[in-house]
Coordinates of C-alpha atoms (C1' of nucleotides) in Angstrom, one line a residue:
Chain A
M1 CA -25.9 10.5 -35.5
K2 CA -22.6 9.4 -34.1
E3 CA -22.4 6.9 -31.3
T4 CA -19.9 7.0 -28.5
K5 CA -17.0 4.6 -28.6
Y6 CA -17.9 2.7 -25.4
K7 CA -21.4 2.2 -26.6
E8 CA -20.1 0.8 -29.9
I9 CA -17.9 -1.7 -28.0
H10 CA -20.7 -2.4 -25.6
N11 CA -23.2 -3.2 -28.4
H12 CA -20.7 -5.3 -30.2
L13 CA -20.0 -7.4 -27.2
K14 CA -23.6 -7.7 -26.4
G15 CA -24.3 -8.9 -29.9
Q16 CA -21.6 -11.5 -29.7
I17 CA -23.1 -12.8 -26.5
Q18 CA -26.6 -12.9 -27.9
Q19 CA -25.4 -14.7 -31.0
G20 CA -23.7 -17.3 -28.9
N21 CA -20.2 -16.5 -29.9
Y22 CA -19.6 -16.2 -26.2
Q23 CA -21.3 -18.9 -24.3
I24 CA -22.4 -18.8 -20.6
G25 CA -19.2 -19.2 -18.5
D26 CA -16.9 -18.0 -21.3
Y27 CA -14.6 -15.1 -20.6
L28 CA -14.8 -12.0 -22.7
P29 CA -11.5 -10.5 -23.9
S30 CA -9.7 -8.7 -21.1
E31 CA -9.7 -5.0 -20.8
N32 CA -6.2 -4.7 -22.2
E33 CA -7.1 -6.9 -25.1
L34 CA -10.1 -4.8 -26.0
C35 CA -7.8 -1.8 -25.9
V36 CA -5.5 -3.0 -28.6
R37 CA -8.3 -4.6 -30.7
F38 CA -10.4 -1.5 -30.9
S39 CA -7.7 1.1 -30.4
I40 CA -9.2 2.5 -27.3
T41 CA -8.0 3.2 -23.8
R42 CA -8.7 1.1 -20.8
T43 CA -11.1 3.7 -19.5
T44 CA -13.3 3.2 -22.5
A45 CA -13.0 -0.6 -22.4
R46 CA -13.9 -0.6 -18.7
K47 CA -17.0 1.6 -19.3
A48 CA -18.2 -0.8 -22.0
L49 CA -17.7 -3.8 -19.7
D50 CA -19.2 -2.0 -16.7
E51 CA -22.4 -1.4 -18.7
L52 CA -22.6 -5.0 -19.6
A53 CA -22.2 -5.9 -16.0
K54 CA -24.9 -3.5 -15.0
E55 CA -27.2 -5.2 -17.5
S56 CA -26.1 -8.5 -15.9
F57 CA -24.8 -9.9 -19.1
I58 CA -21.4 -10.5 -17.6
E59 CA -19.9 -10.9 -14.1
R60 CA -16.6 -9.1 -13.4
Q61 CA -14.1 -11.0 -11.4
H62 CA -11.1 -9.3 -9.8
G63 CA -7.9 -10.8 -11.1
K64 CA -9.7 -13.2 -13.5
G65 CA -11.8 -11.5 -16.1
S66 CA -15.4 -10.9 -17.3
R67 CA -17.4 -14.0 -17.5
V68 CA -20.7 -14.3 -19.4
K69 CA -23.5 -14.8 -16.9
E70 CA -26.6 -16.9 -17.0
R71 CA -29.2 -14.4 -18.0
R72 CA -32.5 -14.8 -16.3
Q73 CA -34.8 -12.9 -18.4
S74 CA -37.6 -14.3 -16.4
L75 CA -40.2 -14.3 -13.9
G76 CA -42.9 -11.8 -14.4
L77 CA -45.0 -12.8 -11.5
L78 CA -48.1 -13.0 -13.6
N79 CA -46.5 -14.3 -16.7
V80 CA -47.1 -12.1 -19.6
K81 CA -49.6 -14.4 -21.0
G82 CA -52.1 -12.9 -18.8
F83 CA -54.8 -14.4 -16.7
S84 CA -56.7 -16.7 -19.0
E85 CA -53.8 -19.1 -19.4
A86 CA -52.7 -18.9 -15.8
V87 CA -55.7 -20.2 -14.1
G88 CA -57.8 -23.3 -15.0
E89 CA -60.8 -23.5 -17.2
D90 CA -64.0 -22.1 -15.8
I91 CA -63.1 -18.4 -15.9
K92 CA -65.7 -15.8 -16.6
T93 CA -65.0 -12.2 -17.3
L94 CA -67.4 -9.3 -16.6
F95 CA -66.7 -5.9 -17.9
L96 CA -67.5 -3.2 -15.4
R97 CA -66.3 -0.6 -17.9
K98 CA -65.7 -1.3 -21.5
P99 CA -62.7 0.4 -23.0
A100 CA -63.3 4.2 -23.2
A101 CA -61.6 7.4 -22.7
G102 CA -60.5 7.9 -19.1
K103 CA -57.9 9.8 -17.2
W104 CA -54.5 9.1 -15.7
D105 CA -55.8 8.2 -12.3
S106 CA -53.9 8.6 -9.1
E107 CA -54.7 5.0 -8.3
I108 CA -51.9 4.0 -10.7
M109 CA -49.1 3.1 -8.3
L110 CA -46.1 2.9 -10.7
P111 CA -44.8 6.1 -12.2
V112 CA -46.5 7.1 -15.4
N113 CA -44.3 8.3 -18.2
D114 CA -44.5 12.0 -19.1
S115 CA -45.3 11.1 -22.7
D116 CA -48.2 9.0 -21.5
L117 CA -49.6 11.8 -19.3
N118 CA -49.6 14.1 -22.3
S119 CA -51.7 11.8 -24.5
I120 CA -55.2 10.4 -24.4
C121 CA -55.9 7.8 -21.7
L122 CA -58.0 4.8 -22.4
Y123 CA -59.4 2.7 -19.5
F124 CA -61.2 -0.5 -18.9
E125 CA -62.2 -2.5 -15.9
R126 CA -63.1 -6.1 -15.5
I127 CA -63.9 -8.7 -12.8
R128 CA -62.6 -12.2 -13.2
F129 CA -64.6 -15.1 -11.8
V130 CA -63.5 -18.7 -11.2
G131 CA -66.8 -20.5 -11.2
N132 CA -69.1 -18.0 -9.6
E133 CA -66.5 -16.7 -7.2
P134 CA -65.1 -13.3 -8.0
V135 CA -61.3 -13.6 -7.6
M136 CA -59.8 -10.5 -9.2
L137 CA -60.7 -6.9 -10.0
E138 CA -58.6 -5.6 -12.8
K139 CA -58.1 -2.0 -13.9
N140 CA -56.2 -1.0 -16.9
W141 CA -54.9 2.3 -18.2
F142 CA -53.0 2.9 -21.4
S143 CA -52.4 5.5 -24.1
G144 CA -54.8 5.4 -27.0
Q145 CA -52.4 7.2 -29.3
V146 CA -51.1 4.2 -31.1
L147 CA -54.2 2.1 -31.2
P148 CA -56.6 3.3 -33.9
D149 CA -60.1 1.9 -33.9
F150 CA -59.4 0.3 -30.5
L151 CA -62.7 1.5 -29.1
C152 CA -64.8 0.2 -32.0
S153 CA -63.9 -3.5 -31.8
E154 CA -64.1 -6.4 -29.4
F155 CA -61.1 -8.1 -27.9
I156 CA -59.8 -11.1 -29.9
E157 CA -60.7 -14.2 -27.9
G158 CA -61.5 -12.0 -25.0
S159 CA -57.8 -11.2 -24.5
F160 CA -56.3 -7.7 -24.4
F161 CA -52.8 -8.9 -25.1
K162 CA -53.9 -11.1 -27.9
T163 CA -55.7 -8.2 -29.5
L164 CA -52.5 -6.1 -29.2
S165 CA -50.4 -8.8 -30.7
K166 CA -52.7 -9.9 -33.6
K167 CA -54.3 -6.7 -34.5
Y168 CA -51.6 -4.2 -33.8
F169 CA -48.5 -6.4 -33.8
I170 CA -47.4 -5.0 -30.5
E171 CA -45.7 -7.4 -28.0
I172 CA -45.0 -7.1 -24.3
I173 CA -41.3 -6.8 -23.8
G174 CA -41.1 -6.2 -20.1
S175 CA -42.9 -5.4 -16.9
S176 CA -42.3 -4.1 -13.5
Q177 CA -44.5 -5.0 -10.6
E178 CA -45.2 -4.1 -7.0
L179 CA -47.1 -6.3 -4.6
R180 CA -48.9 -5.3 -1.6
A181 CA -51.2 -6.9 1.0
E182 CA -54.0 -4.5 1.7
L183 CA -57.4 -4.6 3.4
A184 CA -60.4 -4.4 1.1
C185 CA -61.9 -1.0 1.1
G186 CA -65.6 -0.5 0.7
K187 CA -65.9 -0.3 -3.0
N188 CA -63.6 -3.0 -4.0
A189 CA -65.0 -5.3 -1.2
G190 CA -68.4 -4.8 -2.7
L191 CA -67.3 -5.7 -6.2
L192 CA -65.4 -8.7 -5.1
K193 CA -68.2 -9.7 -2.7
V194 CA -66.0 -9.9 0.4
K195 CA -66.3 -8.1 3.7
T196 CA -64.4 -4.9 4.2
G197 CA -61.2 -5.7 6.0
T198 CA -60.6 -8.9 4.1
P199 CA -56.9 -9.0 3.0
L200 CA -56.4 -8.5 -0.7
L201 CA -53.4 -9.0 -2.8
H202 CA -52.8 -5.8 -4.7
I203 CA -50.6 -6.1 -7.8
S204 CA -49.5 -3.0 -9.6
V205 CA -48.0 -3.7 -13.0
K206 CA -46.5 -1.5 -15.7
F207 CA -46.0 -3.3 -19.0
S208 CA -43.6 -2.1 -21.6
T209 CA -44.3 -3.0 -25.2
S210 CA -42.5 -3.2 -28.5
N211 CA -44.1 0.1 -29.3
S212 CA -42.3 2.6 -27.2
K213 CA -45.4 4.9 -27.2
L214 CA -47.5 2.2 -25.5
N215 CA -47.3 1.4 -21.9
I216 CA -50.0 -0.4 -20.0
Y217 CA -50.7 0.3 -16.4
S218 CA -52.7 -2.2 -14.4
E219 CA -54.0 -2.4 -10.8
L220 CA -55.1 -5.8 -9.8
Y221 CA -56.9 -6.7 -6.6
C222 CA -57.0 -10.4 -5.8
V223 CA -58.9 -12.5 -3.3
T224 CA -56.3 -15.1 -2.5
S225 CA -58.0 -17.1 0.3
V226 CA -59.2 -19.8 -2.1
Y227 CA -57.1 -19.2 -5.2
P228 CA -53.7 -18.0 -4.4
V229 CA -51.8 -16.2 -7.2
G230 CA -49.1 -18.4 -8.4
N231 CA -46.5 -18.9 -11.0
S232 CA -43.4 -21.0 -11.8
Y233 CA -40.5 -20.9 -14.1
F234 CA -37.6 -23.0 -15.0
I235 CA -34.5 -22.1 -17.0
Chain B
M1 CA -9.1 -1.7 7.1
K2 CA -8.8 1.1 4.7
E3 CA -11.7 2.3 2.7
T4 CA -11.4 3.6 -0.8
K5 CA -11.8 7.2 -1.4
Y6 CA -14.8 7.1 -3.6
K7 CA -16.6 4.9 -1.1
E8 CA -15.8 7.4 1.6
I9 CA -17.3 10.3 -0.5
H10 CA -20.2 8.1 -1.5
N11 CA -21.0 7.2 2.1
H12 CA -20.6 10.7 3.2
L13 CA -23.1 12.0 0.6
K14 CA -25.5 9.2 1.3
G15 CA -25.4 10.0 4.9
Q16 CA -26.1 13.6 4.2
I17 CA -29.1 12.7 2.1
Q18 CA -30.4 10.2 4.7
Q19 CA -30.1 12.8 7.4
G20 CA -32.0 15.3 5.4
N21 CA -29.2 17.7 4.9
Y22 CA -30.0 17.4 1.2
Q23 CA -33.7 17.2 0.5
I24 CA -35.5 15.7 -2.4
G25 CA -35.0 17.9 -5.4
D26 CA -31.9 19.5 -4.0
Y27 CA -28.7 19.5 -6.0
L28 CA -25.6 17.9 -4.6
P29 CA -22.3 19.7 -4.9
S30 CA -21.0 19.6 -8.4
E31 CA -18.2 17.2 -9.4
N32 CA -15.6 20.1 -9.4
E33 CA -16.8 21.3 -6.0
L34 CA -16.4 17.8 -4.6
C35 CA -12.9 17.8 -6.0
V36 CA -11.7 20.8 -4.1
R37 CA -13.6 20.0 -1.0
F38 CA -12.2 16.5 -0.6
S39 CA -8.9 16.9 -2.5
I40 CA -9.8 14.3 -5.1
T41 CA -9.8 14.2 -8.9
R42 CA -13.0 14.3 -10.9
T43 CA -12.7 10.6 -11.7
T44 CA -13.1 9.8 -8.1
A45 CA -15.9 12.3 -7.6
R46 CA -17.7 10.9 -10.6
K47 CA -17.4 7.4 -9.3
A48 CA -18.9 8.3 -6.0
L49 CA -21.8 10.1 -7.7
D50 CA -22.3 7.3 -10.2
E51 CA -22.7 4.9 -7.4
L52 CA -25.3 7.0 -5.8
A53 CA -27.1 7.2 -9.1
K54 CA -27.0 3.5 -9.5
E55 CA -28.6 3.1 -6.1
S56 CA -31.1 5.7 -7.3
F57 CA -30.4 8.2 -4.5
I58 CA -29.7 10.9 -7.1
E59 CA -30.4 11.6 -10.7
R60 CA -27.7 13.0 -12.9
Q61 CA -28.6 15.7 -15.3
H62 CA -26.3 16.6 -18.1
G63 CA -25.4 20.2 -17.8
K64 CA -27.2 20.8 -14.6
G65 CA -26.0 18.6 -11.7
S66 CA -27.0 15.7 -9.5
R67 CA -30.4 16.0 -7.9
V68 CA -31.7 14.1 -5.0
K69 CA -34.4 11.7 -6.1
E70 CA -37.5 10.5 -4.5
R71 CA -36.5 7.0 -3.3
R72 CA -39.2 4.5 -3.8
Q73 CA -37.6 1.3 -2.8
S74 CA -39.2 -2.0 -3.3
L75 CA -38.1 -5.4 -2.3
G76 CA -37.2 -7.1 -5.4
L77 CA -37.8 -10.4 -4.0
L78 CA -39.2 -12.5 -6.7
N79 CA -36.1 -12.7 -8.8
V80 CA -34.1 -15.7 -8.0
K81 CA -31.1 -13.8 -6.9
G82 CA -32.6 -13.5 -3.5
F83 CA -33.0 -10.6 -1.2
S84 CA -29.6 -9.1 -0.6
E85 CA -28.9 -8.1 -4.2
A86 CA -32.4 -6.8 -4.8
V87 CA -32.7 -4.1 -2.3
G88 CA -30.3 -1.2 -1.6
E89 CA -27.6 -1.2 1.0
D90 CA -29.1 -0.7 4.4
I91 CA -30.4 -4.2 5.0
K92 CA -29.9 -6.0 8.3
T93 CA -30.6 -9.6 8.9
L94 CA -31.3 -11.2 12.3
F95 CA -31.3 -14.9 12.7
L96 CA -34.1 -16.1 14.9
R97 CA -32.9 -19.6 14.4
K98 CA -29.5 -20.5 13.0
P99 CA -29.5 -23.4 10.6
A100 CA -30.2 -26.6 12.6
A101 CA -32.1 -29.8 12.3
G102 CA -35.8 -29.3 12.0
K103 CA -38.8 -31.1 10.7
W104 CA -40.9 -30.9 7.5
D105 CA -43.5 -28.6 9.0
S106 CA -47.1 -28.4 7.9
E107 CA -46.5 -24.6 7.5
I108 CA -44.9 -25.4 4.1
M109 CA -47.6 -24.6 1.6
L110 CA -46.2 -26.1 -1.5
P111 CA -46.1 -29.9 -1.9
V112 CA -42.9 -31.5 -0.4
N113 CA -41.3 -34.2 -2.4
D114 CA -41.3 -37.7 -1.0
S115 CA -37.6 -37.9 -1.2
D116 CA -37.3 -34.8 0.9
L117 CA -39.7 -36.1 3.5
N118 CA -37.5 -39.2 3.9
S119 CA -34.3 -37.2 4.6
I120 CA -33.1 -35.0 7.3
C121 CA -34.7 -31.6 7.4
L122 CA -32.6 -28.5 8.0
Y123 CA -34.3 -25.2 9.0
F124 CA -33.4 -21.7 9.6
E125 CA -35.4 -18.5 10.2
R126 CA -34.5 -14.9 9.8
I127 CA -35.9 -11.4 9.9
R128 CA -34.9 -8.8 7.4
F129 CA -34.8 -5.2 8.2
V130 CA -34.6 -2.2 6.0
G131 CA -33.1 0.4 8.3
N132 CA -34.6 -0.5 11.6
E133 CA -38.0 -1.6 10.2
P134 CA -38.6 -5.3 10.0
V135 CA -40.0 -6.0 6.6
M136 CA -39.8 -9.7 6.2
L137 CA -40.0 -12.9 8.1
E138 CA -38.3 -15.7 6.3
K139 CA -38.5 -19.4 7.1
N140 CA -36.5 -22.0 5.1
W141 CA -36.6 -25.8 5.0
F142 CA -34.4 -28.0 3.0
S143 CA -32.8 -31.4 3.0
G144 CA -29.3 -31.6 4.6
Q145 CA -28.4 -34.7 2.7
V146 CA -26.3 -33.1 0.1
L147 CA -24.7 -30.3 2.2
P148 CA -21.9 -31.7 4.3
D149 CA -20.6 -29.3 7.0
F150 CA -23.4 -26.9 6.4
L151 CA -24.2 -26.4 10.1
C152 CA -20.6 -25.7 11.0
S153 CA -19.9 -22.7 8.9
E154 CA -21.3 -19.2 8.3
F155 CA -23.0 -18.0 5.1
I156 CA -20.8 -16.5 2.5
E157 CA -21.5 -12.8 2.5
G158 CA -24.5 -13.5 4.5
S159 CA -26.3 -15.1 1.6
F160 CA -27.7 -18.6 1.5
F161 CA -27.7 -18.7 -2.3
K162 CA -24.2 -17.5 -2.5
T163 CA -23.1 -20.2 -0.1
L164 CA -24.8 -22.9 -2.1
S165 CA -23.2 -21.6 -5.3
K166 CA -19.7 -21.0 -4.1
K167 CA -19.2 -23.7 -1.5
Y168 CA -21.4 -26.5 -3.0
F169 CA -21.6 -25.4 -6.6
I170 CA -25.3 -25.7 -6.5
E171 CA -27.4 -23.3 -8.5
I172 CA -31.1 -22.4 -8.5
I173 CA -32.7 -23.7 -11.7
G174 CA -36.3 -22.9 -11.1
S175 CA -39.0 -22.0 -8.7
S176 CA -42.7 -22.0 -8.2
Q177 CA -44.5 -19.6 -6.0
E178 CA -47.8 -18.9 -4.4
L179 CA -48.9 -15.5 -3.2
R180 CA -51.5 -14.8 -0.6
A181 CA -52.7 -11.7 1.3
E182 CA -53.2 -12.7 4.9
L183 CA -53.9 -11.1 8.3
A184 CA -50.9 -11.2 10.6
C185 CA -51.4 -13.8 13.3
G186 CA -50.2 -13.2 16.8
K187 CA -46.8 -14.8 16.5
N188 CA -45.8 -13.3 13.2
A189 CA -47.2 -10.0 14.1
G190 CA -45.0 -9.8 17.2
L191 CA -41.9 -10.7 15.3
L192 CA -42.6 -8.1 12.6
K193 CA -43.7 -5.6 15.1
V194 CA -47.1 -5.0 13.6
K195 CA -50.6 -5.3 15.0
T196 CA -52.4 -8.5 14.6
G197 CA -54.8 -8.0 11.8
T198 CA -52.3 -6.1 9.7
P199 CA -52.3 -7.5 6.1
L200 CA -49.2 -9.4 5.2
L201 CA -48.0 -10.7 1.9
H202 CA -47.4 -14.4 2.3
I203 CA -45.1 -15.8 -0.4
S204 CA -44.6 -19.5 -0.6
V205 CA -41.7 -20.6 -2.7
K206 CA -40.2 -23.9 -3.7
F207 CA -36.8 -23.7 -5.3
S208 CA -35.4 -26.4 -7.5
T209 CA -31.6 -26.6 -7.7
S210 CA -29.1 -28.1 -10.0
N211 CA -28.7 -30.9 -7.4
S212 CA -31.9 -32.9 -7.8
K213 CA -31.7 -34.0 -4.2
L214 CA -31.9 -30.4 -2.9
N215 CA -35.1 -28.5 -2.9
I216 CA -35.6 -25.4 -0.8
Y217 CA -39.0 -24.5 0.7
S218 CA -39.5 -21.0 1.9
E219 CA -42.4 -19.2 3.6
L220 CA -42.0 -15.5 3.5
Y221 CA -44.2 -13.0 5.4
C222 CA -43.8 -9.4 4.2
V223 CA -44.9 -6.1 5.6
T224 CA -45.7 -4.3 2.4
S225 CA -47.2 -1.0 3.6
V226 CA -43.9 0.9 3.3
Y227 CA -41.8 -1.4 1.1
P228 CA -43.9 -3.2 -1.4
V229 CA -42.4 -6.3 -2.9
G230 CA -41.4 -5.7 -6.5
N231 CA -39.7 -7.0 -9.5
S232 CA -39.2 -6.3 -13.1
Y233 CA -38.0 -8.0 -16.1
F234 CA -37.3 -7.3 -19.7
I235 CA -36.6 -9.7 -22.5
Chain C
dC1 C1' -37.5 45.8 -25.5
dA2 C1' -36.6 41.4 -27.6
dA3 C1' -33.6 38.4 -30.0
dT4 C1' -29.0 36.9 -30.2
dA5 C1' -24.3 36.1 -28.7
dA6 C1' -20.9 35.4 -25.3
dT7 C1' -19.9 33.4 -20.7
dA8 C1' -19.5 30.4 -17.1
dC9 C1' -21.1 26.9 -15.3
dT10 C1' -22.6 21.8 -15.3
dT11 C1' -22.0 16.6 -16.8
dG12 C1' -20.2 13.2 -20.6
dT13 C1' -16.6 11.1 -23.1
dA14 C1' -11.9 10.0 -23.9
dC15 C1' -7.3 10.3 -23.7
dG16 C1' -2.8 8.6 -20.8
dT17 C1' -0.3 7.0 -16.6
dA18 C1' 0.6 4.6 -12.3
dC19 C1' 0.2 1.5 -8.7
dG20 C1' -2.6 -1.8 -5.8
dA21 C1' -4.7 -6.2 -5.4
dG22 C1' -6.5 -10.7 -6.8
dT23 C1' -5.5 -15.0 -9.6
dA24 C1' -2.9 -18.5 -11.9
dT25 C1' 1.1 -20.2 -13.8
dT26 C1' 6.0 -20.9 -13.8
dA27 C1' 10.4 -21.1 -11.8
dT28 C1' 13.0 -21.7 -7.8
dT29 C1' 14.2 -23.3 -3.6
dT30 C1' 14.1 -26.6 0.1
Chain D
dA1 C1' 8.4 -34.1 -4.6
dA2 C1' 6.5 -30.4 -2.1
dA3 C1' 6.6 -25.9 -0.4
dT4 C1' 7.9 -21.3 -1.7
dA5 C1' 9.0 -17.4 -4.5
dA6 C1' 8.9 -15.0 -8.8
dT7 C1' 6.1 -13.8 -12.8
dA8 C1' 2.6 -12.3 -15.7
dC9 C1' -1.6 -11.9 -16.2
dT10 C1' -6.3 -10.1 -14.6
dC11 C1' -9.4 -6.1 -12.6
dG12 C1' -9.8 -1.9 -9.1
dT13 C1' -8.6 2.6 -7.7
dA14 C1' -6.7 7.1 -8.5
dC15 C1' -4.2 10.4 -10.5
dG16 C1' -4.2 14.3 -14.4
dT17 C1' -5.6 16.4 -18.8
dA18 C1' -8.6 17.8 -22.7
dC19 C1' -12.5 18.7 -25.2
dA20 C1' -17.6 18.0 -26.3
dA21 C1' -22.2 18.9 -25.1
dG22 C1' -26.1 20.5 -22.3
dT23 C1' -27.9 24.4 -19.2
dA24 C1' -28.4 28.9 -17.4
dT25 C1' -27.0 33.5 -16.8
dT26 C1' -25.2 37.7 -18.5
dA27 C1' -23.8 40.8 -22.0
dT28 C1' -24.5 42.4 -26.6
dT29 C1' -26.7 43.4 -30.5
dG30 C1' -30.6 44.8 -33.5

DNA sequence: CAATAATACTTGTACGTACGAGTATTATTT
DNA sequence: AAATAATACTCGTACGTACAAGTATTATTG
């Protein structure tokens, strides 16, 4: 269970930054200084720093040093909080399919992990209304491996994420998304009560969670003519 | 005008991949083979391959080799860093209108501050290409009040945000966005070389900066059929 | 014939050295 | 005093060597 040297240095420096021992704008020790402090060669010191730069913790400056960067952890397009908190008040949700066993559908746009493919797939599908207007069709796939009793109980306060957090102590730690403008196909058009050929905003999301065995794959189809999808953030 | 060796190798291999001399799934020459072919050391060969891996052209496999990967690029637009850093290398930018005096257009979707409305409006408009495909039409409005000499000089490294940062020491501190799926109208369709009626992803952004007198309003029109707009984040 | 061992590859880590190039300070010259 | 040169730092590139560790093939063993 031995760690490599450069990872050791890398983690040490990362910890120092996260604990605030190096503030934004500060310079880390130079490569040569790391060499003598940790009894390593410059090759190893460089590798540790290069990794930090790749994770955008620091910024390397030729002739100057490695400066701690402002870290923008931010901006999931849909914030992680989910739909309910993003839009106003009068939201209704209609389950088209309650959570049940499903299959890893080819409709999922983002690459599905192998470990997920080899485990049971759970699926549910909802439509979100603002007032009486359907605005979003939401399809969700995830592994049921780590969620015992999931199918037997209702969502807490109607929220999937809240259920994960409060019942299973699983948090969202990241996401990747892809956005596409598409024309509504027959089926989705019908569900969203728009004409075929209406432009829809198609959002594909893959959520990573604090449980490495649970990833959530969502395909969202949004009618944006009246209610555009929005978000904002400030550092 | 001398290029570094590893970049030379890197570009050579990249070209080979892009021309199809190495197909998806193929293995590139091993590090040792590159050494003898190009009369370099393994350090240099590794660096070239590591760069390719970072750009996700290849996948390195311990004990096996470097395999050409399926390249699913997406335009990581929505992080604050802007366009240039988000996508890979082969981006071109064409100015339709160089920065010049403009007016606070009604095309701006997000509410314009009163203070902005009362000051001079600067405007520029560009098209972004990936390869030779136009993928985004970008329109930008902002107040010229706090940017002396802005019209006289070129962008630093072609980047608006870098120019703001390095020349004026102004940083982006927040943004709000709205997303819409729309059908391409005649003018935009022509510029992006798509048919009218093609669905476009319309992103409206308002950036707030560290200088309270400078807000940037952008309207982006993206062709997402080939290159979806993407982002990801982890906490 | 099947399981195992040896082998020849691959990439990964780490050592050490050398010089080039960018940056900032200090010393020198004008 | 101001411009210039020397310097001492930074990081970037590139050389060369060595061994560890993963993968696949071949040879050996039982």
